[in-house]
Amino acid sequence: MVMEDRDEEEEHLNLSLAIVTDPNGENRYFEGKIFKLLQVREEMLKLDHKRSKGLAENGKGLHLIHSLLIIATSVDKNNMNSALENLIQLYPTVSLMGDSVQRVVAHFADGLFARILTPKSPFYDMVMKEPTTEQQFLAFTSLYRVSPYYQFAHFTANQAIIEAFEKDQETNNNRALHVIDFNVSYGFQWPSLIQSLSQSGKRVSLRLTGYGRSLEELQETEARLVSFAKGFCNLVFEFQGLLRSSSKLIINQREKKNETVAVNLVFHLSNFMEMSQTLKSVHSLKPSIVILVEQEGNPRVRNFLSRFMESLHYFAAMFDSLDDCLPQESTERLSIERNHLGKEIKAMINSENLDEEKKGTWKNMMERHGFGGMKLSSKCLIQAKLLLKVRTHNYCPLPCEGENTNGGFRVFQRDEGKALALGWQDRCLLTASAWQC
């Protein structure tokens, strides 16, 4: 781990020294600031616990947030010199091993730095460096294991799917369930569903159509789920993996008339144009249930500052919640923040579609495409509360306020019981809802 970080620092320094100044005075002045910024960033990237504990008073939370917003405003106004000057002052006050505010501000600072550089810069890829597939997978699995974040989404969705399946048995679905998952993501969601379906003791057929980012991901997902399903003799399991680029083929996915069709839109929500086409195809299938899980932090107006502020509030809560799950000096926490959450932060800040206008909410979009909200059962709520109770964390204990809390996490109903939300303290992180045609 230490050797890897040292190699990264040497790579950064070599790239920094490769800056070539231009005879033009203005360019030379700008590049001088870039050089200085690369230097202070290198110091920030060093995983020095003593440094993170000994940061100056200007490393306090409110001051850091204020400084970050000044930089974001300068970037929005295209005042890059001011943004660079303030970033030079900000980097020495943050740390990847500091408190949750210092850590989240460090990642947002990197995102703003990359936006200033633009993809044309030779240093853009250095700041936006993508973690390897293995690093991303390990970070995802760590977050899945230590935090209720993903488990809340998956368990809530699965409970709603099971209830729709059981209801359809009254009208003869031949005990056949077809789940169409638009973000199969290594299939972490489905072992619990497989296990639940098999507990009835009766023969069940489960067909899973999963859309993934790569053939490798889909092959790993199939191997893992098929192997798991073999342990249940009363379950017939079939997996079909498709690349996301082929999602238009969904209209041909309903092959059997007497089966329950469930559509899983968990963390699939990307942009409205793509989702509009997806929902048209989904509606044509006449599914028994559509599960929607959306990450909070999506304002109606997608201008840069509005999106930036919403995302900052959201990720600040996520980083803060990790202090309740893992100790501050944990390398596992560092992996989650650097290779998963940090990647999302930088992608958000540098998204090409950041300034698009967004027409209403996801709820509005579902209703415009002919879907109506379904009330989630009390079982979904009870299960979510139980999930929080069994996840006891001791690193940052917080006083509980009522039965819905576990440390800083809490579960609450929204939209008159048609949605269930996971929150951290006073901030909503996720909302799960169920829909029908």
XYZ file of N, CA and C in Angstrom, residues 140 144 149-161 179-185 188-190 211 244 262-270 275 278 290-295 430-435:
150
model
N -16.388 -1.220 -3.810
C -17.836 -1.453 -3.791
C -18.202 -2.518 -2.769
N -20.486 -2.149 0.567
C -21.651 -3.029 0.708
C -21.625 -3.743 2.063
N -26.062 1.162 3.250
C -26.448 1.939 2.068
C -26.999 1.054 0.956
N -26.201 0.162 0.411
C -26.643 -0.680 -0.695
C -27.598 -1.774 -0.227
N -27.363 -2.294 0.967
C -28.232 -3.367 1.454
C -29.659 -2.869 1.661
N -29.813 -1.638 2.118
C -31.151 -1.069 2.255
C -31.861 -1.070 0.904
N -31.180 -0.617 -0.127
C -31.775 -0.546 -1.466
C -32.148 -1.936 -1.963
N -31.239 -2.879 -1.833
C -31.462 -4.215 -2.381
C -32.517 -4.999 -1.602
N -32.455 -4.962 -0.280
C -33.421 -5.718 0.519
C -34.833 -5.155 0.368
N -34.942 -3.830 0.305
C -36.259 -3.214 0.116
C -36.836 -3.585 -1.243
N -36.003 -3.516 -2.279
C -36.450 -3.875 -3.627
C -36.866 -5.344 -3.675
N -36.071 -6.225 -3.092
C -36.372 -7.651 -3.135
C -37.661 -7.989 -2.394
N -37.892 -7.345 -1.263
C -39.119 -7.605 -0.524
C -40.344 -7.216 -1.353
N -40.274 -6.069 -2.022
C -41.392 -5.624 -2.860
C -41.601 -6.569 -4.041
N -40.510 -7.083 -4.625
C -40.615 -8.023 -5.746
C -41.260 -9.331 -5.284
N -37.053 -11.266 -13.625
C -36.556 -9.966 -13.161
C -35.648 -9.380 -14.232
N -35.911 -8.136 -14.595
C -35.072 -7.421 -15.560
C -34.354 -6.321 -14.791
N -33.032 -6.476 -14.677
C -32.211 -5.578 -13.868
C -31.332 -4.727 -14.785
N -31.545 -3.417 -14.760
C -30.814 -2.536 -15.660
C -29.419 -2.167 -15.149
N -29.079 -2.610 -13.949
C -27.739 -2.349 -13.429
C -27.341 -3.529 -12.546
N -27.013 -4.651 -13.173
C -26.836 -5.894 -12.429
C -25.623 -5.842 -11.508
N -24.587 -5.093 -11.872
C -23.456 -4.774 -10.998
C -22.982 -5.959 -10.160
N -24.930 -8.501 -6.762
C -24.956 -8.502 -5.303
C -26.378 -8.524 -4.741
N -27.320 -8.005 -5.490
C -28.684 -7.907 -4.972
C -29.404 -9.248 -4.918
N -29.024 -10.204 -5.761
C -29.912 -11.331 -6.035
C -29.763 -12.581 -5.182
N -28.400 -6.245 -17.211
C -27.596 -5.381 -18.076
C -26.353 -4.925 -17.322
N -25.274 -2.870 -21.604
C -26.204 -1.754 -21.477
C -26.519 -1.106 -22.820
N -40.813 -8.354 -13.146
C -40.399 -7.261 -12.262
C -39.217 -6.541 -12.896
N -39.281 -5.232 -12.928
C -38.210 -4.421 -13.504
C -37.490 -3.700 -12.376
N -36.185 -3.841 -12.374
C -35.353 -3.290 -11.303
C -34.551 -2.100 -11.813
N -34.920 -0.905 -11.362
C -34.195 0.320 -11.714
C -33.520 0.846 -10.450
N -32.553 0.091 -9.973
C -31.827 0.440 -8.759
C -30.477 1.020 -9.151
N -30.280 2.300 -8.878
C -29.059 3.030 -9.231
C -28.798 3.030 -10.739
N -29.869 2.927 -11.509
C -29.711 2.999 -12.972
C -29.934 4.413 -13.484
N -30.596 5.252 -12.710
C -31.018 6.564 -13.177
C -29.825 7.393 -13.619
N -29.821 7.775 -14.873
C -28.693 8.535 -15.398
C -29.159 9.872 -15.944
N -33.547 7.633 -19.905
C -34.570 7.007 -19.080
C -35.938 7.051 -19.742
N -36.106 4.193 -22.036
C -36.156 2.958 -21.252
C -37.554 2.719 -20.699
N -42.365 -2.237 -10.870
C -41.109 -1.572 -11.242
C -40.538 -0.977 -9.962
N -39.315 -1.349 -9.637
C -38.656 -0.836 -8.439
C -37.706 0.279 -8.846
N -37.853 1.407 -8.194
C -37.025 2.576 -8.479
C -36.271 2.951 -7.206
N -34.956 2.976 -7.262
C -34.154 3.473 -6.141
C -33.289 4.595 -6.656
N -33.485 5.770 -6.090
C -32.756 6.936 -6.571
C -31.909 7.539 -5.471
N -30.729 7.946 -5.874
C -29.817 8.651 -4.983
C -30.281 10.090 -4.859
N -31.037 7.868 0.172
C -31.669 7.039 -0.856
C -33.171 7.030 -0.669
N -33.885 6.881 -1.781
C -35.330 6.689 -1.721
C -35.703 5.529 -2.618
N -36.431 4.563 -2.050
C -36.919 3.399 -2.803
C -38.425 3.508 -2.974
N -38.901 3.257 -4.181
C -40.341 3.311 -4.446
C -40.731 2.205 -5.413
N -42.012 1.848 -5.399
C -42.538 0.788 -6.276
C -43.621 1.359 -7.161
N -43.665 0.875 -8.413
C -44.594 1.423 -9.420
C -45.254 0.301 -10.198
